[in-house]
PDB file of C-alpha atoms in Angstrom:
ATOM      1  CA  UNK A   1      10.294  74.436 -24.931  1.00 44.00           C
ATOM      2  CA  UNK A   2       9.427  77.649 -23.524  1.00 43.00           C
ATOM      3  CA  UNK A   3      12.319  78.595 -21.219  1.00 46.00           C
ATOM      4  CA  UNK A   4      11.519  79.463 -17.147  1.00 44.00           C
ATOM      5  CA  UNK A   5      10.493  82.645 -16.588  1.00 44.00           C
ATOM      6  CA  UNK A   6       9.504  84.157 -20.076  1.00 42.00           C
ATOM      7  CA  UNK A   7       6.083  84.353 -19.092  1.00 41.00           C
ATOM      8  CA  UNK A   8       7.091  87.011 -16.793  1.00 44.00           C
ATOM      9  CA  UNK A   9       7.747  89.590 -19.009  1.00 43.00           C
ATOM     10  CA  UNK A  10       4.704  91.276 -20.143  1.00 49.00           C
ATOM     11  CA  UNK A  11       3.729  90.699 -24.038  1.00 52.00           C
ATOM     12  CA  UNK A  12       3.176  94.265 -24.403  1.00 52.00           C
ATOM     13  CA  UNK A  13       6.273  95.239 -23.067  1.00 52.00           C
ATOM     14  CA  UNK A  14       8.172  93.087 -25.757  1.00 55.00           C
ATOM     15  CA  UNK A  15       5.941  94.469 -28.504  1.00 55.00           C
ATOM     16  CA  UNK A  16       7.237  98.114 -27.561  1.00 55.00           C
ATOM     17  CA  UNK A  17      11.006  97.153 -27.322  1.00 54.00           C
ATOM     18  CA  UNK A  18      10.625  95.173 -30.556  1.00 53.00           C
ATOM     19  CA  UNK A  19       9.294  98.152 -32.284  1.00 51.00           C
ATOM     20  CA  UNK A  20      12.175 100.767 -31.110  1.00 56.00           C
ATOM     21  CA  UNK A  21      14.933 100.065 -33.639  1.00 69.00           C
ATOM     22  CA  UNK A  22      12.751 100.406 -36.752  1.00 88.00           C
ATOM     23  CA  UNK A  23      11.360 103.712 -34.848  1.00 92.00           C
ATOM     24  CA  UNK A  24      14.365 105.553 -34.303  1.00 89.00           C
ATOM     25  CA  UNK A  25      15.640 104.217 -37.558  1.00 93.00           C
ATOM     26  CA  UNK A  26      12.830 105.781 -39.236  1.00 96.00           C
ATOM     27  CA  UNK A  27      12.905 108.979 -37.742  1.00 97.00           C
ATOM     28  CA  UNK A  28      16.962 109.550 -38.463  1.00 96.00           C
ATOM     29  CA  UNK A  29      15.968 108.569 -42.191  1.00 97.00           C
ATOM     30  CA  UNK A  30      13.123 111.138 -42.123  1.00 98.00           C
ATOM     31  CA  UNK A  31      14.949 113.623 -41.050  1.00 98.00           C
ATOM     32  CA  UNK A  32      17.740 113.228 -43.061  1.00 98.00           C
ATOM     33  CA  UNK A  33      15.201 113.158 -46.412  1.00 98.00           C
ATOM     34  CA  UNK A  34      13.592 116.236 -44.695  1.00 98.00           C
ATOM     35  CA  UNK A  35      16.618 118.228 -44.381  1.00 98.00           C
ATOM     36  CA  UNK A  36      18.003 117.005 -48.016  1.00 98.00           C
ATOM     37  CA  UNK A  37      14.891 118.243 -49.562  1.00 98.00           C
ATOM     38  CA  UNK A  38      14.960 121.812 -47.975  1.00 97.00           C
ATOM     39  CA  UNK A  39      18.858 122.142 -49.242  1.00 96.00           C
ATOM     40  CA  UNK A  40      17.513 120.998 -52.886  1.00 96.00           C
ATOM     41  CA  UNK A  41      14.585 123.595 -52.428  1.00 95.00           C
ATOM     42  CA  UNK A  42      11.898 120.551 -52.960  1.00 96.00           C
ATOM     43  CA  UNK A  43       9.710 121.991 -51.230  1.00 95.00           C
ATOM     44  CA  UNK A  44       7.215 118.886 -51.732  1.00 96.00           C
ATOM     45  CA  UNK A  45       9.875 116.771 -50.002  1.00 97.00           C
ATOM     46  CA  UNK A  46       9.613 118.945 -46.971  1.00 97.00           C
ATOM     47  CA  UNK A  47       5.598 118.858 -47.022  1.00 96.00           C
ATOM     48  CA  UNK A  48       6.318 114.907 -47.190  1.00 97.00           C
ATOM     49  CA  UNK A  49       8.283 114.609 -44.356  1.00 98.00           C
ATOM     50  CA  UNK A  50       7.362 116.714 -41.896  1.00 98.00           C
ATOM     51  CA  UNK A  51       4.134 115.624 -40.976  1.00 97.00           C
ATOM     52  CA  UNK A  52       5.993 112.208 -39.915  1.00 98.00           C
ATOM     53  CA  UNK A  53       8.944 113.069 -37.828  1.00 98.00           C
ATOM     54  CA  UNK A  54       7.590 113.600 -34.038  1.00 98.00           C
ATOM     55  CA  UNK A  55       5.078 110.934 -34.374  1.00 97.00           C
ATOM     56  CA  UNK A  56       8.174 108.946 -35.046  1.00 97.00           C
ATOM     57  CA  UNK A  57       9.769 110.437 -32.091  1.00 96.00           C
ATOM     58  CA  UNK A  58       7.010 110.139 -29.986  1.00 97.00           C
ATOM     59  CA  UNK A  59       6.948 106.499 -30.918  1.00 95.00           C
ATOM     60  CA  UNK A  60      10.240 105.846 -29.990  1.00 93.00           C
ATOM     61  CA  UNK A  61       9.747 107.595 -26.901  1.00 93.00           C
ATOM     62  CA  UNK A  62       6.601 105.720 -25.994  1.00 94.00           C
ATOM     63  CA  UNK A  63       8.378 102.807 -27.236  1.00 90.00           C
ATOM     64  CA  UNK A  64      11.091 103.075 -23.944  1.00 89.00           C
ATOM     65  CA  UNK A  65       8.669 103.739 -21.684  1.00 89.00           C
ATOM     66  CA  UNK A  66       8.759 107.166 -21.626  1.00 91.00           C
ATOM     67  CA  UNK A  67       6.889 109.368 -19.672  1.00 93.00           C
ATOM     68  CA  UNK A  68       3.050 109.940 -21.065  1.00 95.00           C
ATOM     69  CA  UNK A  69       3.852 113.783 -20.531  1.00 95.00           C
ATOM     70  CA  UNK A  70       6.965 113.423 -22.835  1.00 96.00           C
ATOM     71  CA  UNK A  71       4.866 111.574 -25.791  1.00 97.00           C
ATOM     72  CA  UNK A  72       2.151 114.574 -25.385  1.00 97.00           C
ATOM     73  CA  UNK A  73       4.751 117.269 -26.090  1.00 98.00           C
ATOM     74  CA  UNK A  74       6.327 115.495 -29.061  1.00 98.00           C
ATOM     75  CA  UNK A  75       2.648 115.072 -30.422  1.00 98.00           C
ATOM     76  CA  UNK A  76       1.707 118.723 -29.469  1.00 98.00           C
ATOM     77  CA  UNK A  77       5.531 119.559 -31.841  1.00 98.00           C
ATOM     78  CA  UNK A  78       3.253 117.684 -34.469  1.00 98.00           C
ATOM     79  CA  UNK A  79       0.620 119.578 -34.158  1.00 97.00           C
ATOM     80  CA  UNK A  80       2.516 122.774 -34.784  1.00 97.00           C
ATOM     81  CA  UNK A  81       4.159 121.587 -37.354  1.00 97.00           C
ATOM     82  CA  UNK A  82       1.861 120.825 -39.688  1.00 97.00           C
ATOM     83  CA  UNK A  83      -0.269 124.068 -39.298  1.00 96.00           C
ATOM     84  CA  UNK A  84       3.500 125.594 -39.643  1.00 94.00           C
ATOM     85  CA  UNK A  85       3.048 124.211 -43.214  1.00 94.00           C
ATOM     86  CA  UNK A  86       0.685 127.013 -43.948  1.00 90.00           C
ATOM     87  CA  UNK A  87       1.689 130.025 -44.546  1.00 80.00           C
ATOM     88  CA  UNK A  88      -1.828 131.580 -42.920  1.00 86.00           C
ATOM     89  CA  UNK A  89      -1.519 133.761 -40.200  1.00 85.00           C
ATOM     90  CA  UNK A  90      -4.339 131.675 -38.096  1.00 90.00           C
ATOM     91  CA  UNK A  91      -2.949 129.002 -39.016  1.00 93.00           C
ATOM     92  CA  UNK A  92       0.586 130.501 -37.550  1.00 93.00           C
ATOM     93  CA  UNK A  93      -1.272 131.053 -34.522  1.00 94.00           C
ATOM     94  CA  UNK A  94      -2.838 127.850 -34.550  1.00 96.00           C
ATOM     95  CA  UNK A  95       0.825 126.368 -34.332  1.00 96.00           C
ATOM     96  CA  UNK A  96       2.073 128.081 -31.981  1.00 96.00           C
ATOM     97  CA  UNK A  97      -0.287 127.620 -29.616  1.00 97.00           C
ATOM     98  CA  UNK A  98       0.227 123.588 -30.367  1.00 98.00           C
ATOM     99  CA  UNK A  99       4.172 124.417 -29.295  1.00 98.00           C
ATOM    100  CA  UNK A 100       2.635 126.379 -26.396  1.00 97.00           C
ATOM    101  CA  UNK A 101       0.889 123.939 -24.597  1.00 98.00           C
ATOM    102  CA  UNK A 102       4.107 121.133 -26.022  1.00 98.00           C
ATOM    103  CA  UNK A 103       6.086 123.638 -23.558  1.00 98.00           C
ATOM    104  CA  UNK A 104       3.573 123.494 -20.923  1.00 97.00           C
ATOM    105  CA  UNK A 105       4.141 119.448 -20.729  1.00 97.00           C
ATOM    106  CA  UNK A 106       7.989 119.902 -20.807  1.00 97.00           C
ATOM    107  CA  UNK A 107       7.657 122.589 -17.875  1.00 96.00           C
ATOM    108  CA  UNK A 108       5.557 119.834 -15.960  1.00 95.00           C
ATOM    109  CA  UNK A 109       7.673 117.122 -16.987  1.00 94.00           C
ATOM    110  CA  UNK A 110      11.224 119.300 -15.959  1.00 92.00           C
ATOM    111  CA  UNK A 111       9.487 119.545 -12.407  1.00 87.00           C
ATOM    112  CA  UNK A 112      10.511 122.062  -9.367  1.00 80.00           C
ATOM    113  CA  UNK A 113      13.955 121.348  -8.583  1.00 74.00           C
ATOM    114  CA  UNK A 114      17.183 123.776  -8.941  1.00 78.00           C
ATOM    115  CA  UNK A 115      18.664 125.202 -12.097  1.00 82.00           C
ATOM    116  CA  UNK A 116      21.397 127.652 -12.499  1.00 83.00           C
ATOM    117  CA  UNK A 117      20.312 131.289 -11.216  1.00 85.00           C
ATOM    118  CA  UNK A 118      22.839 132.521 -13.556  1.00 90.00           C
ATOM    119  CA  UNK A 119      21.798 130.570 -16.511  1.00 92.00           C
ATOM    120  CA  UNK A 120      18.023 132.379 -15.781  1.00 92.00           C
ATOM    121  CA  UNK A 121      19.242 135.833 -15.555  1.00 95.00           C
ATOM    122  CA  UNK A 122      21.011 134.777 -18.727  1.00 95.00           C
ATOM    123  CA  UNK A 123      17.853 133.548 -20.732  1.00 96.00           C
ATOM    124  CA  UNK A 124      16.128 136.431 -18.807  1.00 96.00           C
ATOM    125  CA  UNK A 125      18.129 138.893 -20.611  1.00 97.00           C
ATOM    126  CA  UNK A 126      18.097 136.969 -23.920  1.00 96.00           C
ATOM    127  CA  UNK A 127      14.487 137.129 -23.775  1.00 96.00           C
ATOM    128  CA  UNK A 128      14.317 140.671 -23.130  1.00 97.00           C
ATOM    129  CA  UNK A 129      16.371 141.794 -25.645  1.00 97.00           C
ATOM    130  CA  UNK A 130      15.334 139.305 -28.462  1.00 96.00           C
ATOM    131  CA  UNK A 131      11.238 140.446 -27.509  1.00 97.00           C
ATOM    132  CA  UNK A 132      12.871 144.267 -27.403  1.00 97.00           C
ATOM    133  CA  UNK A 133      14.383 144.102 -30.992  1.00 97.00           C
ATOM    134  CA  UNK A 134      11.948 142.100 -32.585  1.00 96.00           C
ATOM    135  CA  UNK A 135       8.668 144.196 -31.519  1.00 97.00           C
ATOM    136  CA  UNK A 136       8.701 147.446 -34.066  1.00 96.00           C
ATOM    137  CA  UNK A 137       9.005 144.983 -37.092  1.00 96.00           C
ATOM    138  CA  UNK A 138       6.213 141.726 -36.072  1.00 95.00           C
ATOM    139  CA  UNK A 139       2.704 142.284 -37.305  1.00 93.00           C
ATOM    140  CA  UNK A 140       0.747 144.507 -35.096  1.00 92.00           C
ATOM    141  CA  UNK A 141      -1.597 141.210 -34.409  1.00 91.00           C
ATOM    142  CA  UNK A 142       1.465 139.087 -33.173  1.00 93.00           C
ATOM    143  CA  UNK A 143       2.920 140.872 -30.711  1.00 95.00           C
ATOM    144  CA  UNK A 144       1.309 140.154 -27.810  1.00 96.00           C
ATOM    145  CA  UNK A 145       1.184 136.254 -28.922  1.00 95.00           C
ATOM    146  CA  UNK A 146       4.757 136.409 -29.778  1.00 95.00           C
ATOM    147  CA  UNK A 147       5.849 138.023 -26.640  1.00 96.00           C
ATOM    148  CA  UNK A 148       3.713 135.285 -24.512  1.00 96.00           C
ATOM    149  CA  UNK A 149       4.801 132.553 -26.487  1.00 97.00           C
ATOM    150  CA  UNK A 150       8.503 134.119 -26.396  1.00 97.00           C
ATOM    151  CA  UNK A 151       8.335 134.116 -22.387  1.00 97.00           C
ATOM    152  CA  UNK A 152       7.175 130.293 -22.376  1.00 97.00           C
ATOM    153  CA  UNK A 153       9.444 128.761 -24.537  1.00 97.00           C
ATOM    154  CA  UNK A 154      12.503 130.586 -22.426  1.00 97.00           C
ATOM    155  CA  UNK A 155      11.084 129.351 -19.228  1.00 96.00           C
ATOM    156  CA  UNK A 156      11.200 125.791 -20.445  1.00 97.00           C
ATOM    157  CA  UNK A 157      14.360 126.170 -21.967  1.00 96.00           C
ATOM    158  CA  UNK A 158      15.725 127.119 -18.509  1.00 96.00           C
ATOM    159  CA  UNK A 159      14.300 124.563 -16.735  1.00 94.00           C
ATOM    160  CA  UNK A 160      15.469 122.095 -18.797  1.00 94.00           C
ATOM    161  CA  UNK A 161      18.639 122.546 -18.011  1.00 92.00           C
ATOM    162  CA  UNK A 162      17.275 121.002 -14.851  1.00 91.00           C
ATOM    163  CA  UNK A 163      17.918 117.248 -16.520  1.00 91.00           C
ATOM    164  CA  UNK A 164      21.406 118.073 -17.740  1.00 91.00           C
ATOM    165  CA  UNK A 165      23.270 119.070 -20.358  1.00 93.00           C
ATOM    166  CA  UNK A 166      21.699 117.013 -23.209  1.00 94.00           C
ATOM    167  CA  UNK A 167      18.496 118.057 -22.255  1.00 95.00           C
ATOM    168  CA  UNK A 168      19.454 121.706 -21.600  1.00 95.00           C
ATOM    169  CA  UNK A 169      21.147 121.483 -24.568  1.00 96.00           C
ATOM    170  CA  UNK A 170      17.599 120.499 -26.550  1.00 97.00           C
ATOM    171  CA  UNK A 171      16.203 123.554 -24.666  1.00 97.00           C
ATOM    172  CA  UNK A 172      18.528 126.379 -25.954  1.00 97.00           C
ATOM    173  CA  UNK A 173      18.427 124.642 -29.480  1.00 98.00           C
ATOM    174  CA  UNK A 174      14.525 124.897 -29.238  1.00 98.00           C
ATOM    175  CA  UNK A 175      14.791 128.700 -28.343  1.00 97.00           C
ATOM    176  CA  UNK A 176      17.154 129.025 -31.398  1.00 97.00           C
ATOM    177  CA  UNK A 177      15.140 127.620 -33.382  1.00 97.00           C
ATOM    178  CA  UNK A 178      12.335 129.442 -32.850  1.00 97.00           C
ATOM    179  CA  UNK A 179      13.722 132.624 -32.812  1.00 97.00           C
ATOM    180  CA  UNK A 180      14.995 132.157 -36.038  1.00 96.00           C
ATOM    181  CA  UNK A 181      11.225 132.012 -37.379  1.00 96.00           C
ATOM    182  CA  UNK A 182      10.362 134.927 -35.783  1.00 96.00           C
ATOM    183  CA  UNK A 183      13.191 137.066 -37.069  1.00 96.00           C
ATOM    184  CA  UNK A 184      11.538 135.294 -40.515  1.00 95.00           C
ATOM    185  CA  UNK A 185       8.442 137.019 -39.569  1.00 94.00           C
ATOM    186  CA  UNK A 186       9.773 140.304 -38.645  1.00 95.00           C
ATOM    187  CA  UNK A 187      11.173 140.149 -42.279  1.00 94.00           C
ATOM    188  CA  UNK A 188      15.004 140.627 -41.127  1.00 95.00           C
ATOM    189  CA  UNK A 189      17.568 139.428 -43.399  1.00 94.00           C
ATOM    190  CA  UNK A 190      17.888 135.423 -43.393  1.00 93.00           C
ATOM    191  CA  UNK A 191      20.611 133.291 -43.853  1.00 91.00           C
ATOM    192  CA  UNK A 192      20.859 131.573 -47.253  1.00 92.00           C
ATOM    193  CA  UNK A 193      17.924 128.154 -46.995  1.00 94.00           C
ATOM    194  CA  UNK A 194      16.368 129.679 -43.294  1.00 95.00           C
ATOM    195  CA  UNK A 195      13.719 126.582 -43.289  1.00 96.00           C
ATOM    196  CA  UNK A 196      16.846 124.387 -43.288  1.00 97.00           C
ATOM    197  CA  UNK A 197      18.406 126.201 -40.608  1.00 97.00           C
ATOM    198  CA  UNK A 198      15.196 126.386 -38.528  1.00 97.00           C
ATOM    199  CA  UNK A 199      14.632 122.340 -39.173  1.00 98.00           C
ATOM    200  CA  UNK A 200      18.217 121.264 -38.594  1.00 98.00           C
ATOM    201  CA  UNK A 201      18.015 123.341 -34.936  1.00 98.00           C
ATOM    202  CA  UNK A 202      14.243 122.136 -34.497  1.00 98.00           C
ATOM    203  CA  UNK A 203      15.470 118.433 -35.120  1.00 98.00           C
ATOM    204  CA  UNK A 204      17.749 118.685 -32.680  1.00 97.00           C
ATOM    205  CA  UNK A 205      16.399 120.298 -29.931  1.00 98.00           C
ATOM    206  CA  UNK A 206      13.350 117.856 -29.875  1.00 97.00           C
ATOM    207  CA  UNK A 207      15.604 114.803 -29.888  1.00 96.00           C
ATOM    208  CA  UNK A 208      17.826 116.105 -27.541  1.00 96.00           C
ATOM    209  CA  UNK A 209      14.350 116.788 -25.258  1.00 96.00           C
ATOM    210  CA  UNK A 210      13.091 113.743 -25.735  1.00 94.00           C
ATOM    211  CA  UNK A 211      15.904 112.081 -23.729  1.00 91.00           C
ATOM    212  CA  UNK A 212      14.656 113.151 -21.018  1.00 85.00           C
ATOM    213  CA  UNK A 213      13.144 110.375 -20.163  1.00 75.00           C
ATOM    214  CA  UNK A 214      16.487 109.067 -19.347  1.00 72.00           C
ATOM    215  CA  UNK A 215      17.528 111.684 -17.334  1.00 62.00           C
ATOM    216  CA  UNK A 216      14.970 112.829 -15.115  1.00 54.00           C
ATOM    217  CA  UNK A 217      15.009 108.493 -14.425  1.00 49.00           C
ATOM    218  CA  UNK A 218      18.406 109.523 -12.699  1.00 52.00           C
ATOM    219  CA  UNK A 219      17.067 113.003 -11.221  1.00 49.00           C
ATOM    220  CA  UNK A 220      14.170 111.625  -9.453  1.00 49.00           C
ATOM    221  CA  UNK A 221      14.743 109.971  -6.188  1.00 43.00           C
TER     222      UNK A 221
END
């Protein structure tokens, strides 16, 4: 006997919660096998893995109800990351211009209201300096992308800080991350396993983000 009122939830809407558990499962697994395999050095592991983990997050996402602006950024972080797996330099641009327009959807998402004027002049300076240092050693033909890109991703990690801590926290990790690859590609010294590094900063900066569809819930009158 069907019980009253179950016909008022919408089927689709019990598909989607259904299919969060095995989602977020799956991504945690994934990223665990992805980060394992850098430390070994199996570098096919990595080429594995990667491809799957923010369609997996996006999924999850999608699969609370997130925002449609939150899913595109995730799958934007997919795009870049699997022209990342090239070591091309179109195919470098090509990727970051995926993360670009990823950061473009976060900015939108983070929306207008106030963040911490001393946490900008803070990022401000970061940027600055980190753009500064880094410009006599990046390939003459990345500069100016660099730079640009360099400039968006510290504007959205600022105004994430709009949604709280967690998601300010995904923000600065995201700007760590990144900056790590471009010291990479300046051809400074790098820590011992840098992809791991960069992945285990990466990881956690886009799952941190994509909470934000719980918090900007509370933000937004």
């Amino acid at each position: 006997m069907t019980q009253p009122g179950a016909d008022a939830v919408p089927r689709g809407l019990n598909t989607r919660a259904a299919a969060l558990p095995p989602l977020l499962v799956a991504f945690g697994v994934t990223s665990a096998f992805d980060l394992v395999s850098l430390l070994a050095g199996w570098h096919t592991g990595h080429l594995l893995a990667k491809p799957l983990l923010m369609p997996l997050l996006a999924g999850h996402v999608y699969a609370r109800g997130g925002p449609r602006l939150l899913v595109a950024a995730l799958l934007c972080g997919w795009g870049g990351d699997v022209f990342l797996l090239s070591g091309a330099d179109a195919a470098f641009l090509l990727g970051m211009g995926c993360f670009a327009a990823g950061h473009v959807c976060y900015l939108v998402l983070f929306g207008r209201g106030r963040t911490h004027a001393g946490l900008g002049a803070a990022y401000g300076i970061a940027l600055a300096g980190t753009v500064a240092a880094l410009w006599p050693d990046l390939p003459a033909g990345l500069r100016i992308p660099v730079a640009g890109y360099s400039l968006l991703l510290t504007a959205m990690a600022y105004r994430s800080s709009r949604l709280g801590p967690i998601v300010g926290l995904g923000g600065a990790l995201f700007l760590l991350s990144d900056t790590l690859i471009a010291t990479g590609v300046a051809d400074w010294p790098q820590p011992p396993r840098p992809d791991f590094w960069i992945m285990l900063t990466y990881l956690g900066a886009q799952a941190l983000l994509a909470q934000a569809y719980r918090e900007r819930s509370r933000t937004t009158p």
